[in-house]
Tab-separated table of C-alpha atoms and ligand atoms in Angstrom:
chain	number	residue	atom	x	y	z
A	148	MET	CA	2.895	-26.209	19.591
A	149	ALA	CA	5.509	-23.976	18.140
A	150	GLU	CA	7.320	-21.750	20.325
A	151	GLU	CA	6.024	-18.270	20.437
A	152	LEU	CA	7.958	-15.637	18.483
A	153	THR	CA	9.489	-13.060	20.890
A	154	GLU	CA	10.411	-10.351	18.438
A	155	TYR	CA	9.383	-9.222	14.940
A	156	LYS	CA	12.434	-10.915	12.602
A	157	GLY	CA	10.994	-9.832	9.052
A	158	PRO	CA	12.070	-7.363	6.654
A	159	ALA	CA	9.615	-4.566	7.469
A	160	THR	CA	10.331	-1.509	9.479
A	161	MET	CA	7.745	1.190	10.378
A	162	GLU	CA	9.793	3.492	8.206
A	163	LYS	CA	9.996	1.449	5.403
A	164	ILE	CA	6.066	0.688	5.405
A	165	THR	CA	5.312	4.424	6.097
A	166	SER	CA	7.407	5.232	3.071
A	167	LEU	CA	6.010	2.809	0.735
A	168	ALA	CA	2.466	3.604	1.479
A	169	LYS	CA	3.014	7.384	0.640
A	170	ARG	CA	5.202	6.616	-2.476
A	171	ARG	CA	2.596	3.971	-3.717
A	172	GLY	CA	-0.577	5.967	-3.027
A	173	PHE	CA	-1.739	3.994	0.145
A	174	VAL	CA	-1.769	6.258	2.998
A	175	PHE	CA	-0.932	9.966	3.241
A	176	GLN	CA	-0.540	12.295	6.353
A	177	SER	CA	-3.691	14.488	6.698
A	178	SER	CA	-3.536	17.980	5.746
A	179	GLU	CA	0.150	17.604	4.704
A	180	ILE	CA	0.569	20.971	2.996
A	181	TYR	CA	-0.312	22.581	6.430
A	182	GLY	CA	2.366	20.522	8.260
A	183	GLY	CA	0.143	17.595	8.923
A	184	GLN	CA	-2.771	16.807	11.428
A	185	ASN	CA	-1.804	14.552	14.345
A	186	GLY	CA	-3.853	11.500	14.514
A	187	ALA	CA	-5.440	11.609	11.405
A	188	TRP	CA	-4.618	9.973	7.783
A	189	ASP	CA	-5.769	10.067	4.362
A	190	TYR	CA	-6.139	6.839	2.334
A	191	GLY	CA	-4.986	7.367	-1.337
A	192	PRO	CA	-6.101	5.569	-4.574
A	193	MET	CA	-4.328	2.109	-3.425
A	194	GLY	CA	-5.281	2.718	0.418
A	195	ILE	CA	-8.974	3.131	-0.258
A	196	GLU	CA	-9.163	0.139	-2.480
A	197	LEU	CA	-7.330	-2.222	0.126
A	198	LYS	CA	-9.449	-0.613	2.809
A	199	ASN	CA	-12.619	-1.459	0.979
A	200	ARG	CA	-11.598	-4.789	0.077
A	201	ILE	CA	-10.799	-5.580	3.612
A	202	ALA	CA	-14.026	-4.111	4.603
A	203	ALA	CA	-15.967	-6.346	2.004
A	204	ASN	CA	-14.346	-9.225	2.900
A	205	TRP	CA	-15.115	-8.745	6.627
A	206	TRP	CA	-18.743	-8.036	5.716
A	207	LYS	CA	-19.058	-11.229	3.701
A	208	ALA	CA	-17.445	-13.373	6.437
A	209	MET	CA	-19.633	-11.766	9.142
A	210	THR	CA	-22.965	-11.431	7.084
A	211	GLN	CA	-23.103	-13.677	3.973
A	212	LEU	CA	-21.363	-16.665	5.459
A	213	HIS	CA	-23.757	-16.203	8.604
A	214	ASP	CA	-27.443	-16.552	8.220
A	215	GLU	CA	-27.949	-15.498	11.551
A	216	ILE	CA	-26.024	-12.012	11.445
A	217	VAL	CA	-27.487	-8.939	9.926
A	218	GLY	CA	-25.740	-5.267	8.888
A	219	LEU	CA	-26.466	-1.797	10.229
A	220	ASP	CA	-24.978	1.561	9.552
A	221	ALA	CA	-25.915	3.718	12.469
A	222	ALA	CA	-24.941	7.466	12.756
A	223	ILE	CA	-21.903	8.680	14.360
A	224	LEU	CA	-23.861	11.414	16.343
A	225	MET	CA	-25.771	9.756	18.907
A	226	HIS	CA	-27.991	10.868	21.983
A	227	PRO	CA	-25.514	12.038	24.639
A	228	ARG	CA	-27.609	9.859	27.110
A	229	THR	CA	-26.197	6.937	25.270
A	230	TRP	CA	-22.611	7.744	26.690
A	231	GLU	CA	-23.652	8.153	30.028
A	232	ALA	CA	-25.561	4.827	29.871
A	233	SER	CA	-22.426	2.903	28.255
A	234	GLY	CA	-20.237	4.364	30.946
A	235	HIS	CA	-18.071	6.366	28.718
A	236	VAL	CA	-18.796	9.678	30.218
A	237	GLU	CA	-17.391	8.257	33.618
A	238	ASN	CA	-14.938	5.762	32.597
A	239	PHE	CA	-13.800	6.345	29.108
A	240	THR	CA	-10.418	7.662	30.397
A	241	ASP	CA	-6.690	7.315	30.081
A	242	PRO	CA	-4.195	8.581	32.987
A	243	LEU	CA	-2.193	11.361	31.580
A	244	VAL	CA	1.021	12.966	32.751
A	245	ASP	CA	2.992	15.869	31.555
A	246	CYS	CA	6.845	16.663	31.697
A	247	LYS	CA	7.030	20.248	33.117
A	248	LYS	CA	10.408	20.533	31.386
A	249	CYS	CA	10.109	19.150	27.858
A	250	LYS	CA	6.527	19.103	27.887
A	251	THR	CA	5.893	15.924	26.460
A	252	ARG	CA	2.764	14.149	27.368
A	253	PHE	CA	2.509	10.514	28.237
A	254	ARG	CA	-0.152	7.934	28.952
A	255	ALA	CA	1.057	6.920	32.488
A	256	ASP	CA	0.329	3.421	31.995
A	257	MET	CA	2.751	3.300	29.143
A	258	ILE	CA	5.679	4.735	30.938
A	259	PRO	CA	8.053	2.586	33.277
A	260	ASP	CA	6.818	2.289	36.720
A	261	GLU	CA	9.975	3.880	38.290
A	262	ASN	CA	9.397	6.985	36.366
A	263	LEU	CA	5.950	7.113	37.512
A	264	ALA	CA	6.820	6.350	41.196
A	265	ASN	CA	9.640	9.140	41.426
A	266	LYS	CA	7.790	11.460	38.810
A	267	THR	CA	10.760	11.658	36.294
A	268	CYS	CA	10.474	12.184	32.594
A	269	PRO	CA	11.349	9.133	30.721
A	270	GLU	CA	12.576	11.428	27.673
A	271	CYS	CA	14.390	14.545	29.718
A	272	GLY	CA	14.739	13.412	33.192
A	273	GLY	CA	12.347	16.528	33.869
A	274	GLU	CA	9.772	16.501	36.541
A	275	LEU	CA	6.268	14.914	35.767
A	276	THR	CA	2.854	16.356	36.759
A	277	ASP	CA	0.500	14.303	38.968
A	278	THR	CA	-1.440	11.718	37.193
A	279	ARG	CA	-4.915	12.786	35.789
A	280	LYS	CA	-7.818	11.551	34.151
A	281	PHE	CA	-8.358	12.322	30.796
A	282	ASN	CA	-11.643	11.506	28.713
A	283	LEU	CA	-10.820	10.176	25.227
A	284	MET	CA	-14.341	11.217	23.908
A	285	PHE	CA	-14.197	14.093	21.320
A	286	ARG	CA	-17.072	16.728	22.567
A	287	THR	CA	-18.516	19.318	20.008
A	288	HIS	CA	-21.710	21.045	20.014
A	289	ILE	CA	-25.090	20.523	17.710
A	290	GLY	CA	-27.167	23.716	17.130
A	291	PRO	CA	-26.305	27.298	17.145
A	292	THR	CA	-25.371	27.757	20.503
A	293	GLU	CA	-22.090	26.282	22.198
A	294	ASP	CA	-23.684	25.411	25.677
A	295	ASN	CA	-24.294	22.332	27.532
A	296	ALA	CA	-27.948	21.771	26.161
A	297	GLY	CA	-26.053	21.298	22.618
A	298	LEU	CA	-23.274	18.895	23.961
A	299	ILE	CA	-22.722	16.253	21.632
A	300	TYR	CA	-19.934	13.344	21.453
A	301	LEU	CA	-18.279	11.633	18.249
A	302	ARG	CA	-18.710	8.033	18.937
A	303	PRO	CA	-15.645	6.390	20.348
A	304	GLU	CA	-16.890	3.004	19.393
A	305	THR	CA	-19.396	1.666	16.810
A	306	ALA	CA	-21.079	-0.772	19.340
A	307	GLN	CA	-23.503	1.406	21.004
A	308	GLY	CA	-25.277	2.042	17.748
A	309	ILE	CA	-25.998	-1.570	17.545
A	310	TYR	CA	-27.142	-1.842	21.339
A	311	VAL	CA	-29.897	1.144	20.699
A	312	ASN	CA	-31.141	-0.470	17.785
A	313	TYR	CA	-31.105	-4.160	18.850
A	314	LYS	CA	-35.048	-4.153	19.481
A	315	ASN	CA	-35.891	-2.311	16.042
A	316	ILE	CA	-33.535	-4.974	14.223
A	317	ILE	CA	-35.441	-8.037	16.180
A	318	GLN	CA	-38.654	-6.465	15.325
A	319	SER	CA	-38.068	-5.520	11.560
A	320	ASN	CA	-36.193	-8.565	10.785
A	321	ARG	CA	-37.681	-11.112	13.103
A	322	MET	CA	-34.576	-12.110	14.538
A	323	LYS	CA	-34.251	-14.940	16.968
A	324	ILE	CA	-31.408	-15.637	19.604
A	325	PRO	CA	-28.703	-16.207	18.962
A	326	PHE	CA	-28.101	-13.551	16.497
A	327	GLY	CA	-25.538	-10.857	15.668
A	328	ILE	CA	-25.363	-7.673	14.392
A	329	ALA	CA	-22.460	-6.267	12.286
A	330	GLN	CA	-21.244	-2.631	11.595
A	331	ILE	CA	-18.293	-1.020	9.931
A	332	GLY	CA	-17.767	2.898	10.644
A	333	LYS	CA	-15.864	5.671	11.868
A	334	ALA	CA	-14.967	5.978	15.449
A	335	PHE	CA	-13.096	8.844	17.249
A	336	ARG	CA	-10.862	8.783	20.250
A	337	ASN	CA	-8.593	11.744	21.723
A	338	GLU	CA	-5.965	9.604	21.996
A	339	ILE	CA	-2.923	10.996	23.935
A	340	VAL	CA	-0.007	9.527	22.088
A	341	THR	CA	-0.575	8.501	18.480
A	342	LYS	CA	2.523	6.965	16.972
A	343	ASN	CA	3.529	4.064	14.803
A	344	PHE	CA	1.796	5.440	11.749
A	345	ILE	CA	-2.055	4.618	11.410
A	346	PHE	CA	-1.745	2.168	14.427
A	347	ARG	CA	-3.148	4.336	16.807
A	348	THR	CA	-5.298	7.523	15.355
A	349	CYS	CA	-7.900	9.831	16.731
A	350	GLU	CA	-9.859	9.069	13.633
A	351	PHE	CA	-10.271	5.441	12.766
A	352	GLU	CA	-12.644	2.823	11.502
A	353	GLN	CA	-14.076	-0.308	13.268
A	354	MET	CA	-15.340	-3.513	12.224
A	355	GLU	CA	-17.609	-4.690	15.028
A	356	MET	CA	-20.047	-7.762	15.532
A	357	GLN	CA	-22.294	-7.977	18.513
A	358	TYR	CA	-23.785	-11.235	19.334
A	359	PHE	CA	-26.742	-11.562	21.352
A	360	VAL	CA	-27.102	-14.908	23.465
A	361	LYS	CA	-29.087	-16.199	25.944
A	362	PRO	CA	-27.647	-15.880	29.377
A	363	GLY	CA	-25.646	-19.276	30.393
A	364	THR	CA	-24.785	-19.964	26.724
A	365	ASP	CA	-22.321	-17.070	26.851
A	366	VAL	CA	-19.372	-18.812	27.678
A	367	GLU	CA	-19.879	-21.300	24.866
A	368	TRP	CA	-20.378	-18.677	22.538
A	369	PHE	CA	-17.476	-16.683	23.507
A	370	ASN	CA	-15.188	-19.762	22.704
A	371	GLU	CA	-16.970	-20.243	19.592
A	372	TRP	CA	-16.344	-16.780	18.616
A	373	LYS	CA	-12.745	-16.876	19.447
A	374	LYS	CA	-12.577	-19.895	17.173
A	375	ARG	CA	-13.972	-18.021	14.309
A	376	ARG	CA	-12.157	-15.032	14.307
A	377	TRP	CA	-8.828	-16.893	14.457
A	378	ALA	CA	-10.170	-18.931	11.359
A	379	TYR	CA	-10.698	-15.544	9.645
A	380	TYR	CA	-7.081	-14.665	9.792
A	381	GLU	CA	-6.159	-17.856	8.826
A	382	LYS	CA	-8.344	-17.761	5.628
A	383	LEU	CA	-6.805	-14.634	4.678
A	384	GLY	CA	-3.203	-16.065	4.544
A	385	VAL	CA	-2.023	-14.182	7.603
A	386	LYS	CA	1.546	-15.498	9.023
A	387	MET	CA	-0.107	-17.535	11.848
A	388	ASP	CA	2.783	-17.249	13.895
A	389	HIS	CA	2.473	-13.619	13.874
A	390	LEU	CA	-0.827	-13.848	15.841
A	391	ARG	CA	-1.368	-14.873	19.428
A	392	TRP	CA	-4.238	-14.525	22.124
A	393	HIS	CA	-3.726	-12.269	25.075
A	394	GLN	CA	-6.289	-12.784	27.868
A	395	HIS	CA	-7.162	-9.439	29.844
A	396	GLY	CA	-5.897	-9.590	33.348
A	397	PRO	CA	-8.099	-8.293	36.234
A	398	ASP	CA	-6.631	-4.915	35.769
A	399	GLU	CA	-7.066	-4.860	32.046
A	400	LEU	CA	-10.572	-6.055	31.972
A	401	ALA	CA	-13.304	-3.402	31.194
A	402	HIS	CA	-15.730	-2.646	33.828
A	403	TYR	CA	-18.496	-4.328	31.731
A	404	ALA	CA	-16.846	-7.438	30.674
A	405	LYS	CA	-16.671	-10.811	32.299
A	406	ASP	CA	-13.964	-12.264	30.075
A	407	ALA	CA	-11.939	-10.720	27.214
A	408	TYR	CA	-9.023	-11.793	24.797
A	409	ASP	CA	-7.121	-9.669	22.309
A	410	ILE	CA	-5.820	-11.138	19.136
A	411	GLN	CA	-2.413	-9.777	19.089
A	412	TYR	CA	-0.257	-9.215	16.018
A	413	LEU	CA	3.421	-9.165	15.935
A	414	PHE	CA	4.068	-5.665	14.083
A	415	PRO	CA	7.738	-4.523	13.589
A	416	MET	CA	7.242	-2.631	16.915
A	417	GLY	CA	6.058	-5.592	18.755
A	418	TRP	CA	3.129	-7.553	19.648
A	419	ARG	CA	0.162	-5.074	19.598
A	420	GLU	CA	-3.728	-5.867	19.736
A	421	LEU	CA	-5.384	-6.114	16.564
A	422	GLU	CA	-8.912	-7.216	17.794
A	423	GLY	CA	-10.589	-7.770	20.888
A	424	VAL	CA	-13.169	-10.749	21.615
A	425	HIS	CA	-15.278	-9.801	24.662
A	426	ASN	CA	-17.798	-11.113	26.852
A	427	ARG	CA	-19.816	-7.834	27.704
A	428	THR	CA	-22.453	-9.680	29.637
A	429	ASN	CA	-26.052	-8.049	29.906
A	430	TYR	CA	-24.331	-4.783	30.989
A	431	ASP	CA	-24.987	-2.531	27.923
A	432	LEU	CA	-28.659	-3.634	27.228
A	433	THR	CA	-29.231	-3.171	31.206
A	434	ARG	CA	-27.894	0.061	31.244
A	435	HIS	CA	-29.821	1.240	28.221
A	436	THR	CA	-32.860	-0.095	29.645
A	437	GLU	CA	-32.267	1.992	32.902
A	438	TYR	CA	-31.298	5.180	31.030
A	439	SER	CA	-34.039	5.100	28.450
A	440	GLY	CA	-36.624	3.568	30.560
A	441	LYS	CA	-37.568	1.123	27.502
A	442	ASP	CA	-37.985	-2.551	28.294
A	443	LEU	CA	-35.277	-4.188	26.224
A	444	GLN	CA	-35.759	-7.475	27.283
A	445	TYR	CA	-35.867	-10.340	24.740
A	446	ILE	CA	-39.182	-12.479	24.646
A	447	ASP	CA	-38.651	-15.870	23.736
A	448	GLN	CA	-41.404	-16.902	21.697
A	449	ASP	CA	-40.273	-20.445	21.409
A	450	ASN	CA	-39.986	-20.854	25.303
A	451	ASN	CA	-43.232	-19.903	26.862
A	452	ASN	CA	-42.440	-16.055	26.373
A	453	ASP	CA	-39.475	-16.338	28.647
A	454	ARG	CA	-38.248	-12.757	29.057
A	455	TYR	CA	-34.500	-11.996	29.688
A	456	ILE	CA	-31.748	-9.450	28.745
A	457	PRO	CA	-29.558	-10.984	26.522
A	458	PHE	CA	-25.574	-11.184	27.269
A	459	ILE	CA	-23.457	-9.913	24.346
A	460	ILE	CA	-20.464	-11.365	22.755
A	461	GLU	CA	-18.687	-8.809	20.760
A	462	THR	CA	-15.920	-8.993	18.168
A	463	SER	CA	-14.206	-5.802	17.486
A	464	ALA	CA	-11.430	-5.434	15.173
A	465	GLY	CA	-9.711	-1.959	13.788
A	466	LEU	CA	-10.422	-1.716	10.005
A	467	THR	CA	-7.407	0.683	9.639
A	468	ARG	CA	-5.229	-1.317	12.059
A	469	THR	CA	-6.137	-4.503	10.015
A	470	LEU	CA	-4.911	-2.498	6.916
A	471	LEU	CA	-1.558	-1.521	8.446
A	472	MET	CA	-1.381	-5.241	9.559
A	473	LEU	CA	-1.931	-6.680	6.326
A	474	ILE	CA	0.775	-4.248	4.759
A	475	CYS	CA	3.373	-5.485	7.530
A	476	ASP	CA	2.406	-8.828	6.786
A	477	ALA	CA	2.502	-8.714	3.120
A	478	TYR	CA	5.783	-6.771	3.044
A	479	ASP	CA	8.747	-8.883	1.698
A	480	GLU	CA	11.933	-8.377	0.156
A	481	GLU	CA	13.367	-10.809	-1.979
A	482	LYS	CA	16.591	-11.459	-4.060
A	483	VAL	CA	15.790	-11.948	-7.427
A	484	ALA	CA	19.008	-11.617	-9.251
A	485	ASP	CA	22.762	-11.398	-8.767
A	486	LYS	CA	24.177	-8.710	-10.816
A	487	GLY	CA	25.438	-6.650	-8.001
A	488	ASP	CA	23.003	-3.494	-8.305
A	489	ALA	CA	20.014	-2.492	-6.616
A	490	ASP	CA	17.735	-4.272	-9.468
A	491	ASP	CA	18.774	-7.537	-7.788
A	492	TRP	CA	16.195	-6.918	-4.860
A	493	ARG	CA	12.606	-6.840	-5.183
A	494	THR	CA	10.119	-5.387	-2.773
A	495	VAL	CA	6.838	-7.305	-2.951
A	496	LEU	CA	3.586	-6.901	-1.055
A	497	ARG	CA	2.173	-10.411	-0.794
A	498	PHE	CA	-1.555	-9.640	-0.205
A	499	HIS	CA	-4.116	-12.304	-0.688
A	500	PRO	CA	-5.716	-11.491	-3.880
A	501	VAL	CA	-9.286	-10.774	-2.233
A	502	VAL	CA	-7.689	-7.657	-0.638
A	503	ALA	CA	-5.094	-6.672	-3.060
A	504	PRO	CA	-5.900	-3.230	-4.751
A	505	VAL	CA	-5.168	-4.216	-7.928
A	506	THR	CA	-6.028	-7.750	-9.021
A	507	ALA	CA	-4.539	-7.663	-12.497
A	508	ALA	CA	-2.282	-5.397	-14.311
A	509	ILE	CA	-2.348	-5.562	-18.153
A	510	LEU	CA	1.213	-4.727	-19.758
A	511	PRO	CA	1.660	-4.549	-23.382
A	512	LEU	CA	5.183	-5.683	-24.083
A	513	MET	CA	5.579	-2.839	-26.677
A	514	LYS	CA	3.374	0.189	-27.215
A	515	LYS	CA	3.491	-0.212	-31.034
A	516	ASP	CA	2.459	-2.539	-33.490
A	517	GLY	CA	-1.052	-2.854	-32.215
A	518	LEU	CA	0.061	-4.361	-28.965
A	519	ALA	CA	-1.088	-1.512	-26.943
A	520	GLU	CA	-4.535	-1.419	-28.495
A	521	LEU	CA	-4.941	-5.121	-27.998
A	522	ALA	CA	-3.785	-4.770	-24.407
A	523	GLN	CA	-6.422	-2.205	-23.670
A	524	ASP	CA	-9.112	-4.381	-25.340
A	525	ILE	CA	-8.080	-7.139	-22.803
A	526	ARG	CA	-8.266	-4.839	-20.067
A	527	ASN	CA	-11.702	-3.506	-21.094
A	528	GLU	CA	-12.798	-7.219	-20.863
A	529	LEU	CA	-11.013	-7.953	-17.667
A	530	LYS	CA	-12.427	-4.877	-15.791
A	531	GLU	CA	-15.980	-6.207	-15.607
A	532	ASP	CA	-14.667	-8.972	-13.259
A	533	PHE	CA	-11.673	-7.602	-11.604
A	534	ALA	CA	-9.784	-4.316	-10.331
A	535	THR	CA	-7.218	-3.654	-13.083
A	536	ASP	CA	-4.188	-1.427	-14.021
A	537	TYR	CA	-2.603	-0.799	-17.240
A	538	ASP	CA	0.917	0.268	-17.756
A	539	GLN	CA	3.016	0.858	-20.829
A	540	ALA	CA	5.627	2.814	-19.463
A	541	GLY	CA	9.266	1.486	-19.295
A	542	ALA	CA	11.034	-1.794	-19.455
A	543	ILE	CA	8.751	-4.901	-18.530
A	544	GLY	CA	10.861	-5.845	-15.853
A	545	ARG	CA	10.558	-2.376	-14.089
A	546	ARG	CA	6.681	-2.565	-14.686
A	547	TYR	CA	6.574	-6.227	-12.960
A	548	ARG	CA	8.420	-4.578	-10.013
A	549	ARG	CA	5.991	-1.676	-9.724
A	550	GLN	CA	3.121	-4.239	-9.464
A	551	ASP	CA	4.882	-6.490	-7.045
A	552	GLU	CA	5.482	-3.486	-4.858
A	553	ALA	CA	1.692	-2.466	-5.163
A	554	GLY	CA	0.906	-6.113	-4.445
A	555	THR	CA	-0.787	-7.010	-7.624
A	556	PRO	CA	-1.271	-10.807	-7.658
A	557	PHE	CA	-1.236	-11.335	-11.390
A	558	CYS	CA	0.133	-9.415	-14.424
A	559	VAL	CA	-1.276	-10.115	-18.083
A	560	THR	CA	1.435	-9.345	-20.611
A	561	VAL	CA	0.591	-9.026	-24.222
A	562	ASP	CA	3.153	-9.670	-27.009
A	563	TYR	CA	3.711	-10.548	-30.459
A	564	GLN	CA	2.711	-14.053	-29.970
A	565	SER	CA	-0.857	-12.713	-28.367
A	566	LYS	CA	-1.433	-11.153	-31.964
A	567	GLU	CA	-0.705	-14.431	-33.647
A	568	ASP	CA	-2.441	-17.108	-31.506
A	569	GLY	CA	-4.550	-15.293	-29.103
A	570	THR	CA	-2.612	-16.303	-25.999
A	571	VAL	CA	-1.098	-13.716	-23.290
A	572	THR	CA	1.288	-14.334	-20.604
A	573	LEU	CA	0.093	-14.707	-16.997
A	574	ARG	CA	2.736	-13.842	-14.504
A	575	TYR	CA	2.206	-14.531	-10.768
A	576	ARG	CA	3.424	-12.039	-8.458
A	577	ASP	CA	4.850	-14.756	-5.674
A	578	SER	CA	6.766	-17.055	-7.546
A	579	MET	CA	7.268	-14.914	-10.756
A	580	GLU	CA	6.328	-18.050	-12.605
A	581	GLN	CA	5.017	-17.185	-16.248
A	582	ILE	CA	2.475	-19.279	-18.275
A	583	ARG	CA	0.719	-18.885	-21.412
A	584	VAL	CA	-3.217	-18.808	-21.238
A	585	PRO	CA	-5.600	-18.380	-24.285
A	586	ARG	CA	-7.115	-14.912	-23.697
A	587	ALA	CA	-10.875	-16.492	-23.921
A	588	GLU	CA	-9.793	-18.474	-20.626
A	589	LEU	CA	-8.295	-15.740	-18.821
A	590	THR	CA	-11.139	-14.453	-16.605
A	591	GLU	CA	-11.905	-17.980	-15.404
A	592	LYS	CA	-8.347	-18.826	-14.843
A	593	ILE	CA	-7.849	-15.703	-12.734
A	594	ARG	CA	-11.026	-16.320	-10.859
A	595	GLN	CA	-9.549	-19.909	-9.992
A	596	GLU	CA	-6.362	-18.605	-9.099
A	597	ILE	CA	-7.981	-16.292	-6.617
A	598	LYS	CA	-10.083	-19.003	-5.074
A	599	GLN	CA	-7.407	-21.577	-4.607
A	600	TYR	CA	-4.734	-18.954	-3.567
A	601	LYS	CA	-2.247	-20.247	-0.824
A	602	ARG	CA	0.407	-17.980	0.686
A	603	LYS	CA	3.959	-19.905	0.397
A	604	SER	CA	6.273	-17.658	2.528
B	745	LIG	P1	-6.067	0.124	23.226
B	745	LIG	O1	-5.992	-0.418	24.588
B	745	LIG	O2	-5.024	-0.104	22.361
B	745	LIG	O3	-6.260	1.930	23.603
B	745	LIG	P2	-8.826	-0.855	23.191
B	745	LIG	O4	-8.532	-1.996	23.893
B	745	LIG	O5	-9.353	0.601	23.861
B	745	LIG	O6	-7.336	-0.086	22.445
B	745	LIG	P3	-11.054	-1.578	21.737
B	745	LIG	O7	-11.812	-0.599	22.348
B	745	LIG	O8	-11.088	-2.886	22.363
B	745	LIG	O9	-9.399	-1.142	21.858
B	745	LIG	O10	-11.223	-1.278	20.081
B	745	LIG	C1	-11.298	-2.583	19.417
B	745	LIG	C2	-10.367	-2.396	18.241
B	745	LIG	O11	-10.461	-1.011	17.518
B	745	LIG	C3	-8.890	-2.541	18.632
B	745	LIG	O12	-8.753	-3.809	18.724
B	745	LIG	C4	-8.334	-1.859	17.600
B	745	LIG	O13	-8.035	-2.615	16.217
B	745	LIG	C5	-9.161	-0.622	17.143
B	745	LIG	N1	-8.726	0.567	17.824
B	745	LIG	C6	-8.673	0.962	18.898
B	745	LIG	N2	-8.547	2.272	19.236
B	745	LIG	C7	-7.741	2.720	18.049
B	745	LIG	C8	-7.334	3.872	17.437
B	745	LIG	N3	-7.085	5.018	18.436
B	745	LIG	N4	-6.616	3.909	16.274
B	745	LIG	C9	-6.854	2.878	15.522
B	745	LIG	N5	-7.608	1.631	15.638
B	745	LIG	C10	-8.014	1.512	17.161
């Protein structure tokens, strides 16, 4: 086995990623004109395309490619008892300390032990407060009065919406164990420390799948889902030496979990969690049985109507965190000329074409002589099948660079020869290779290229 990387050695830095994301319309600070809102970000025209495609790709992998997994879109606002049953009211806390001098707030588990022991601030050396528990759930009120009767939480995870619907889904869709329920949606956590751009935010999106299995088969399914989730990233063309498993030790393991592994990614700031694969046992459904008074046992009609509370294997990935991972993973700087100026280098996002915000950009070599009209016409044809962009401004080399930086895998250039023989130039983002393709074959050619795409560097 290759030796594990200890630190990030690629060309990306979080500053470069943040600035590119803003410059090219991927991610903006929330409410920027008011000075920004901590922990919240807005996804611009390129960002929402990327996010939608990541979500669609995950959705396809989980539902379309698995006969026994169905989808759900549960409400963000849930009955408050849900969060008592799940243990979040009691346990979903982070340990918090404040510096009395510089007022900086820290998660106690994220500062060096010696600072915690002698109560000194790692920033300014000032005195730290005692550690106290801080619940991460956002609370609000439903209805016209702000009293406890109307207390309601913004969901801190999408999973509970699945558990409370599991019986509905068995009944409406005649599901048989083992089966899964997938969901993508917003989650909210009042995170104490939000840094590293969109890595840890207060409002984010999750892609979760809960797999219901017979007790005793849980370990086998847990291992199977670890394999499937690893293969998912491989298929997406992620640099596999930037991924690793991290098993939760006894101090990290959630109160409900029997075993838990994180898939970590080597971000520019180091190895960090990307996704969790958890064996949640029968904890959640047992608790919901207790708190709701409803019988949530599964009745196994193929086995003498055996009754049991299923075990749950969960795969839980952050959608917005995956987006950050994919930008970091795709980011590259490449020397493409030797003229001694800034144009020698190009910045390129090597996204897999299935997630790239724009699949094909159509570029007329010149605006005049009918080339722009011909290019528009080709774009109109391609747009039925692909996300396209059209750009006629500036030198062709500059336009290629702009598309490279946005991660567009294919450029279609329309030139004088196109008018004569009906062919266009297809330029590949990664290799910068150019080939001529008859216009009539373009859609099929691009479709094939997407299917066969293999990342080279
Ligand atoms: P951490 O220990 O980093 O706070 P966690 O272990 O509590 O995270 P989970 O509850 O397992 O995270 O959430 C599943 C996934 O949801 C994470 O792997 C991550 O991708 C995503 N996620 C969790 N919290 C956030 C957040 N504050 N911002 C963005 N994504 C998040």
